[in-house]
Coordinates of C-alpha atoms in Angstrom, one line a residue:
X1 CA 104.6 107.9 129.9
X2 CA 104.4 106.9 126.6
X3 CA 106.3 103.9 124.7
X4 CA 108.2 106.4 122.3
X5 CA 109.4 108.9 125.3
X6 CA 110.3 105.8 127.0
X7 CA 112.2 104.9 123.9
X8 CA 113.7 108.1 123.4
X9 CA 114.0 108.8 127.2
X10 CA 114.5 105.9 129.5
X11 CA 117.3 104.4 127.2
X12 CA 119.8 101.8 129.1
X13 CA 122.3 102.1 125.9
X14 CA 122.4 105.7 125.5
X15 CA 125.3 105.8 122.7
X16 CA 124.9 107.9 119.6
X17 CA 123.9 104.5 117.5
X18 CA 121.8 102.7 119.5
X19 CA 119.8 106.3 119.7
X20 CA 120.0 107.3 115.4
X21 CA 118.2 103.5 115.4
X22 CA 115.4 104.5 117.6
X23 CA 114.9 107.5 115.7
X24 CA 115.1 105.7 112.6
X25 CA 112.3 103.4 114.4
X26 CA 110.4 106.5 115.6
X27 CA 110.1 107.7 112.2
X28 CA 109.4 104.2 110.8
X29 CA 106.6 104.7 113.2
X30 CA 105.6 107.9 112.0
X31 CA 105.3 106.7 108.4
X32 CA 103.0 103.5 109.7
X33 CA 100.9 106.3 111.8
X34 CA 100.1 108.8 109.2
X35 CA 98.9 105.6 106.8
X36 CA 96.8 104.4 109.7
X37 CA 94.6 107.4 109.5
X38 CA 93.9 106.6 105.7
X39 CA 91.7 104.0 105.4
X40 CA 89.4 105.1 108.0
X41 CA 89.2 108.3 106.2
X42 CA 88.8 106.5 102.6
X43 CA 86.0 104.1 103.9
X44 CA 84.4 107.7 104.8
X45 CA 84.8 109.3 101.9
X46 CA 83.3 106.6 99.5
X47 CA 80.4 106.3 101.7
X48 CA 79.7 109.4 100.3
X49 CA 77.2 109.1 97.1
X50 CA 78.4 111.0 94.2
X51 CA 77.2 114.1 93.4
X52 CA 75.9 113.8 97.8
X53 CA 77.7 116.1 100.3
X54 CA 79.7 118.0 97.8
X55 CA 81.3 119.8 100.5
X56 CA 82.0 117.6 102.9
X57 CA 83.5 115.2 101.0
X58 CA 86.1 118.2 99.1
X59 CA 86.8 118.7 103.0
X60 CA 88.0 115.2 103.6
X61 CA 89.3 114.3 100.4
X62 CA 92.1 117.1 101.1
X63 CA 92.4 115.9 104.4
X64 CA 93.5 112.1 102.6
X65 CA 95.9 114.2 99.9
X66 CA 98.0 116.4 103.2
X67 CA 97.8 112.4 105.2
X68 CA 99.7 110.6 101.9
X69 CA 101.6 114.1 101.9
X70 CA 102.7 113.9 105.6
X71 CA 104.1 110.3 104.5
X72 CA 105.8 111.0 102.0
X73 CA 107.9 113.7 104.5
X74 CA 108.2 110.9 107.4
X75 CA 109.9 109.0 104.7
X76 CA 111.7 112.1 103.5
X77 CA 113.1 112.9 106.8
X78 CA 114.0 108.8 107.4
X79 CA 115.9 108.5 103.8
X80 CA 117.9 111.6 105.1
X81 CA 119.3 109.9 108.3
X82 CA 120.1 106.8 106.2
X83 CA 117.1 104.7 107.0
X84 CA 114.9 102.7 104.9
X85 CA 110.7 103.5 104.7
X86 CA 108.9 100.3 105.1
X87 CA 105.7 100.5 103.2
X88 CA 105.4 96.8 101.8
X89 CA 105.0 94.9 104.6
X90 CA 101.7 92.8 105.8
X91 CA 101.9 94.4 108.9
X92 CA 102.3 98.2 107.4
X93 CA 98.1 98.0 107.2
X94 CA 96.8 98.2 110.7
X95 CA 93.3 96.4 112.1
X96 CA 90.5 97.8 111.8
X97 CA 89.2 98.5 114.7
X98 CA 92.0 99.2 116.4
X99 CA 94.2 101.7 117.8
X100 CA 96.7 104.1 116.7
X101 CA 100.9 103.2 116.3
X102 CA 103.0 105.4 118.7
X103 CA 100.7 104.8 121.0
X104 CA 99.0 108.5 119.9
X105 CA 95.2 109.1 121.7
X106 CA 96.2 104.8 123.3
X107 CA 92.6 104.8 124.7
X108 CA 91.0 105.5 120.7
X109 CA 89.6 102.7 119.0
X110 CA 89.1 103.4 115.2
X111 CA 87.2 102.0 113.3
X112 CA 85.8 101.3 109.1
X113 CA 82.5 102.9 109.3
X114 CA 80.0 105.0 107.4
X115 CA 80.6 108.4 107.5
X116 CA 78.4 110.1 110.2
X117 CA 78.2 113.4 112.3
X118 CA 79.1 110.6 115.4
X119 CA 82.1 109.3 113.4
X120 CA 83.4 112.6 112.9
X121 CA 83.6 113.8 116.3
X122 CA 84.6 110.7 118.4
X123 CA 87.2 109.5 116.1
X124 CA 88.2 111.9 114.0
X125 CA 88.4 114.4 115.7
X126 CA 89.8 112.8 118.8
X127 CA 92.3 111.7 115.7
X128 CA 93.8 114.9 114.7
X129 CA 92.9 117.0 117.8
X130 CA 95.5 119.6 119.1
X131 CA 96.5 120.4 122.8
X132 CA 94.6 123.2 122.8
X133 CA 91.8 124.7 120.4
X134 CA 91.0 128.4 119.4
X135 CA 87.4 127.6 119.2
X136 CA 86.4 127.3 122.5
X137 CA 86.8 123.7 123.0
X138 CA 88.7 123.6 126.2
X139 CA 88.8 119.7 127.1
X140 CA 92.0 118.1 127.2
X141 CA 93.0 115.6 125.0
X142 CA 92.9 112.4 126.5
X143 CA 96.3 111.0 125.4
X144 CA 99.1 111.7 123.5
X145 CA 98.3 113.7 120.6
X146 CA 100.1 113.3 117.0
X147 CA 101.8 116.9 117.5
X148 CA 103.2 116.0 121.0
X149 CA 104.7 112.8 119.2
X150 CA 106.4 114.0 116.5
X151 CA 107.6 117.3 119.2
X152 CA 109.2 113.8 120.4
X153 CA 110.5 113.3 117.4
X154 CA 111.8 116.8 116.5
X155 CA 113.6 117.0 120.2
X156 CA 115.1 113.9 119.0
X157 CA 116.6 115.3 116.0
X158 CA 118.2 118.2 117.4
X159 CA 120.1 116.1 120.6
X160 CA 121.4 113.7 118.2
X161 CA 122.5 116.5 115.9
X162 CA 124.8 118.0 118.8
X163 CA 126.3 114.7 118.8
X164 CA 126.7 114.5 115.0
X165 CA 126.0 114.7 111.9
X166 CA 122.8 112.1 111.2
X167 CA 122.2 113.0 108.2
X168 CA 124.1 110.6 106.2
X169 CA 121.5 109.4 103.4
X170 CA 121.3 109.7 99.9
X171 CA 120.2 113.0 98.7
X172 CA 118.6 111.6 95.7
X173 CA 116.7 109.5 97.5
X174 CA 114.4 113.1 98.9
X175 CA 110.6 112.9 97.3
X176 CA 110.4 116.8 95.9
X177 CA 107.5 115.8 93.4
X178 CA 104.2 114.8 93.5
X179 CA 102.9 117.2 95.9
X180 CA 103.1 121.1 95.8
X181 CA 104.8 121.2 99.2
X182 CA 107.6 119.1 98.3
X183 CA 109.0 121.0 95.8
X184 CA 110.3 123.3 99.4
X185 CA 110.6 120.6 101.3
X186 CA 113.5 118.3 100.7
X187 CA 115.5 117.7 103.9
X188 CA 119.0 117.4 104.2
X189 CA 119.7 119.0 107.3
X190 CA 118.3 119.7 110.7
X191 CA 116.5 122.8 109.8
X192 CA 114.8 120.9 106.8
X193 CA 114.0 117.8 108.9
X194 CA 112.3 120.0 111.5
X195 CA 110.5 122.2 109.3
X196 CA 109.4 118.9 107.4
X197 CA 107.7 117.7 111.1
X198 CA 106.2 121.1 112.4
X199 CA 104.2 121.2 108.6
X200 CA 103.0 117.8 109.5
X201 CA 101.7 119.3 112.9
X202 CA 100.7 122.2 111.7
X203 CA 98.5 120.9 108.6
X204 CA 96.8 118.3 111.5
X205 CA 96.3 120.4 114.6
X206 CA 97.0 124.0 113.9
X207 CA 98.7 126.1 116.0
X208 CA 97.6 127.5 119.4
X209 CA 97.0 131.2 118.2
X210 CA 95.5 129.8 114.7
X211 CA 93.4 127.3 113.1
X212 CA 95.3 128.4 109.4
X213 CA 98.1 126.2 108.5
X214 CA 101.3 127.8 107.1
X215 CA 100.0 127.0 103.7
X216 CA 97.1 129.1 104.6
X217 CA 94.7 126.3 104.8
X218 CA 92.6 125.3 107.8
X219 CA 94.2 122.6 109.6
X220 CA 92.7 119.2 109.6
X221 CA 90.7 119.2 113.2
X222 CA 89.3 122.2 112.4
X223 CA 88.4 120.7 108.9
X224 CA 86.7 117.9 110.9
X225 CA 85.0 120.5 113.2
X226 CA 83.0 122.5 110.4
X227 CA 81.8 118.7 108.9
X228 CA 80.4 118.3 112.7
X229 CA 78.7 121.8 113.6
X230 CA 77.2 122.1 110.0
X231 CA 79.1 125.7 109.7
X232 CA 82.4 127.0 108.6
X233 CA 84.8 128.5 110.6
X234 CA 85.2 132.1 110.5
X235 CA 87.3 134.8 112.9
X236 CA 84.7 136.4 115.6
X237 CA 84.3 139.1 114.2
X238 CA 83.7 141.0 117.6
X239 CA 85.8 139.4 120.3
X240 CA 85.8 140.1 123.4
X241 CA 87.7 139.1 126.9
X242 CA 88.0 135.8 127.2
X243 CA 85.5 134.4 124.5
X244 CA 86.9 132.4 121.4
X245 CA 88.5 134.0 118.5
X246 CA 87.0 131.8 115.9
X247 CA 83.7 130.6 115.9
X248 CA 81.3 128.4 114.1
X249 CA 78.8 130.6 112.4
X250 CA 80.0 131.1 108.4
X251 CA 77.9 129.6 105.9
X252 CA 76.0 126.0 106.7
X253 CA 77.6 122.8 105.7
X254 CA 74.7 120.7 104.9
X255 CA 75.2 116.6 106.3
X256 CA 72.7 114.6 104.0
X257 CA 72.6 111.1 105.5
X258 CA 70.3 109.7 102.9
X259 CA 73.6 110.6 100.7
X260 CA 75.8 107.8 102.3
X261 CA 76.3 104.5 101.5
X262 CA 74.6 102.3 104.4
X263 CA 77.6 100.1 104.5
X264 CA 78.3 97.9 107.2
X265 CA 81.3 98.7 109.8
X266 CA 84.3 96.9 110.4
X267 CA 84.3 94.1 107.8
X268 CA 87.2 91.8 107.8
X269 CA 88.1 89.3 105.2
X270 CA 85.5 86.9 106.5
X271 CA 82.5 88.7 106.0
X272 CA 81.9 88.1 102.2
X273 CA 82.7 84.4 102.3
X274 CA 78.9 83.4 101.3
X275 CA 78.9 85.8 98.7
X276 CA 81.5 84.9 96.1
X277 CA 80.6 88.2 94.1
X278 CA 81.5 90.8 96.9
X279 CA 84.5 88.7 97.8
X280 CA 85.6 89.2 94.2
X281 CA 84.7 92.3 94.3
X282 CA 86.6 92.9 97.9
X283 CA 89.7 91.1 96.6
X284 CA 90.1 93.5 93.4
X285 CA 90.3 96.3 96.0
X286 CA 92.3 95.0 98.3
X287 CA 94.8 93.8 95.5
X288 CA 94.8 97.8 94.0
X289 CA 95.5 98.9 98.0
X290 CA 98.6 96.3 97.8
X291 CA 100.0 97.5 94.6
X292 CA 99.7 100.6 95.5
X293 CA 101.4 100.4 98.4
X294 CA 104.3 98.4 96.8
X295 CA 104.7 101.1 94.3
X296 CA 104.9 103.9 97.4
X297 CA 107.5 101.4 98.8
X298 CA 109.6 101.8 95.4
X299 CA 109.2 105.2 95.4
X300 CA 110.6 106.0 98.9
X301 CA 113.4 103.7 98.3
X302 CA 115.0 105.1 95.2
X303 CA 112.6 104.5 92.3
X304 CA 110.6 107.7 92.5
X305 CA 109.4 107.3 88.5
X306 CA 106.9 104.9 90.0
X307 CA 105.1 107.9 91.8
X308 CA 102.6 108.5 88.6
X309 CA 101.8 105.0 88.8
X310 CA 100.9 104.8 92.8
X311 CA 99.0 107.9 92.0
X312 CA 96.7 105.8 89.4
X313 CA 96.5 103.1 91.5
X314 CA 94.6 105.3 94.3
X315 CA 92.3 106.9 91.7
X316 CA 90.9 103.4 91.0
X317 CA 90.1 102.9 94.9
X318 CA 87.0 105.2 94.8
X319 CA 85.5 103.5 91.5
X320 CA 85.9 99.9 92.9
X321 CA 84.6 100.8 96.9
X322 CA 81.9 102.6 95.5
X323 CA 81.2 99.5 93.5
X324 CA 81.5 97.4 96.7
X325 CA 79.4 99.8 98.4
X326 CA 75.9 99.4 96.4
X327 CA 76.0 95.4 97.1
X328 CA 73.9 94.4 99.7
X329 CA 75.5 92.0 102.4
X330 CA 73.0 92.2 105.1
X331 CA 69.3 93.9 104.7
X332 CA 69.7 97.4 104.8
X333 CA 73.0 97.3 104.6
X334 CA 76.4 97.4 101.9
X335 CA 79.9 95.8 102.1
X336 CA 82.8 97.8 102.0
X337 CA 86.3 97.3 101.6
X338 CA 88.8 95.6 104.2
X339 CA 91.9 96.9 103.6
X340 CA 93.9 93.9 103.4
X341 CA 97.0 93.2 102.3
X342 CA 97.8 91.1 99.2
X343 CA 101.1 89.7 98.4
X344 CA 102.5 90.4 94.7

């Protein structure tokens, strides 16, 4: 069983309190999971060469936009029960490679790499993969998906809220900006708190009659899915008894490798240190990741004027990996960024 239904299931203090702070942790959880998907996704993306996979990289830059989306309504939904997001932290940026927090898909090691055909199905795909497809895809899952733990979550929500009222926090403290989906999605209640989760779910995995979201967009395996069969996703047109009601065979997505960046997997804040220009170079990203994760930290705890700014701050990431990303480290292949965290 996993840590969080252990947490949430197997308490030994089963009070009201001791439970609204494992939520509270859950969540915290939540915010630190949804981030983790980012710079693997990122160091993807900027692999990409401008003006090189057009497509394919519109597809996972709106992937990126609904992941710092899905954040900002984990910190939504903590703010609401009177917790406190944690985005400034050393330990808020994970390892690369490592695995996912919550224990989601345990036996998934992701890594910083180049994006590939490979890449996208073994990890991202395994990443944001539902409990059941509508394309045909009938394997299981090999752990715990990202939907079943935030179903954790919501289950969570609605016990404590027969017990009383949890949500205690300061209204004006709710994120309704930014984002087009905010603007509906302040939560200040059970029904918004669940409503906030089950978008998060459905944006990621789908549902198990449809691969639309309920903003009408595909969700993000599916997303994922075109990138790796080279074809969009389209209803079959003539279905029949027991075959799939979606299929792969719209127009061709075209993966040009020669259009990505052959830059090197996994780097760490070692790997530049006999080349004082890279680590420069490194160390200006790294200090723009910081800040703008210090600025997302201000915004989720009651300065949300400093959104605009953390919104800068991440248009500058592309310009300075893609600069990392023609400098040569090794023959035949680039650096790329590490992701580390850099104290103010």
């Amino acid at each position: 069983m996993i840590r969080l239904k252990q947490a949430l299931m197997e308490r030994s203090d089963n009070s009201f309190e001791h439970r609204l702070k494992l939520l509270k942790h859950s969540l915290q959880t939540a915010i630190e999971l949804e981030h983790a998907t980012i710079p693997p996704y990122l160091y993807a993306l900027y692999s990409i060469k401008t003006a090189e996979n057009l497509e394919i990289a519109h597809l996972i830059k709106s992937i990126v936009k609904q992941e710092m989306l899905h954040m900002s309504l984990d910190c939504n939904v903590l703010n609401a029960i009177g917790g406190h997001p944690k985005i400034d932290h050393p330990r808020f940026i994970p390892h690369y490679p490592g695995t996912l927090p919550g224990s989601v898909e345990d036996s998934l090691i992701v890594p910083l790499a180049a994006l590939s055909k490979q890449l996208v199905s073994d990890v991202f795909m395994v990443i944001e993969e539902p409990e059941q497809t509508v394309d045909g895809d009938a394997s299981p899952p090999d752990g715990v998906t990202i939907g079943e733990f935030y179903q954790h979550i919501i289950d969570e929500i609605t016990e404590l809220s027969k017990m009383g009222n949890i949500f205690t926090g300061n209204p004006e403290r709710q994120l309704v900006t930014g984002f087009a989906e905010l603007q509906n999605q302040g939560v200040y209640d059970e029904n918004t708190a669940t409503n906030a989760l089950k978008l998060i779910i459905d944006q990621g995995e789908g549902s198990t009659s449809s691969p639309i979201d309920t903003e009408h967009e595909l969700a993000h395996y599916y997303k994922f899915a075109e990138i790796y069969h080279g074809r969009k996703l389209i209803p079959n047109p003539t279905p029949e008894a027991g075959q799939p009601e979606w299929l792969f065979e719209g127009h061709r997505i075209v993966f040009d490798p020669c259009g990505v960046y052959p830059v090197i997997s996994n780097p760490n804040r070692h790997s530049y240190e006999s080349q004082p220009r890279v680590e420069d170079l490194n160390r200006t990203f790294n200090r723009t990741y910081s800040d703008m994760l210090r600025k997302l930290h201000h915004v989720f705890n009651g300065q949300p004027d400093k959104l605009a700014l953390s919104l800068l701050s991440m248009q500058s990431l592309r310009e300075q990996a893609q600069l990392l990303m023609t400098q040569e480290v090794v023959p035949g292949q680039t650096a790329g960024p590490t992701f580390d965290y850099i104290p103010a």
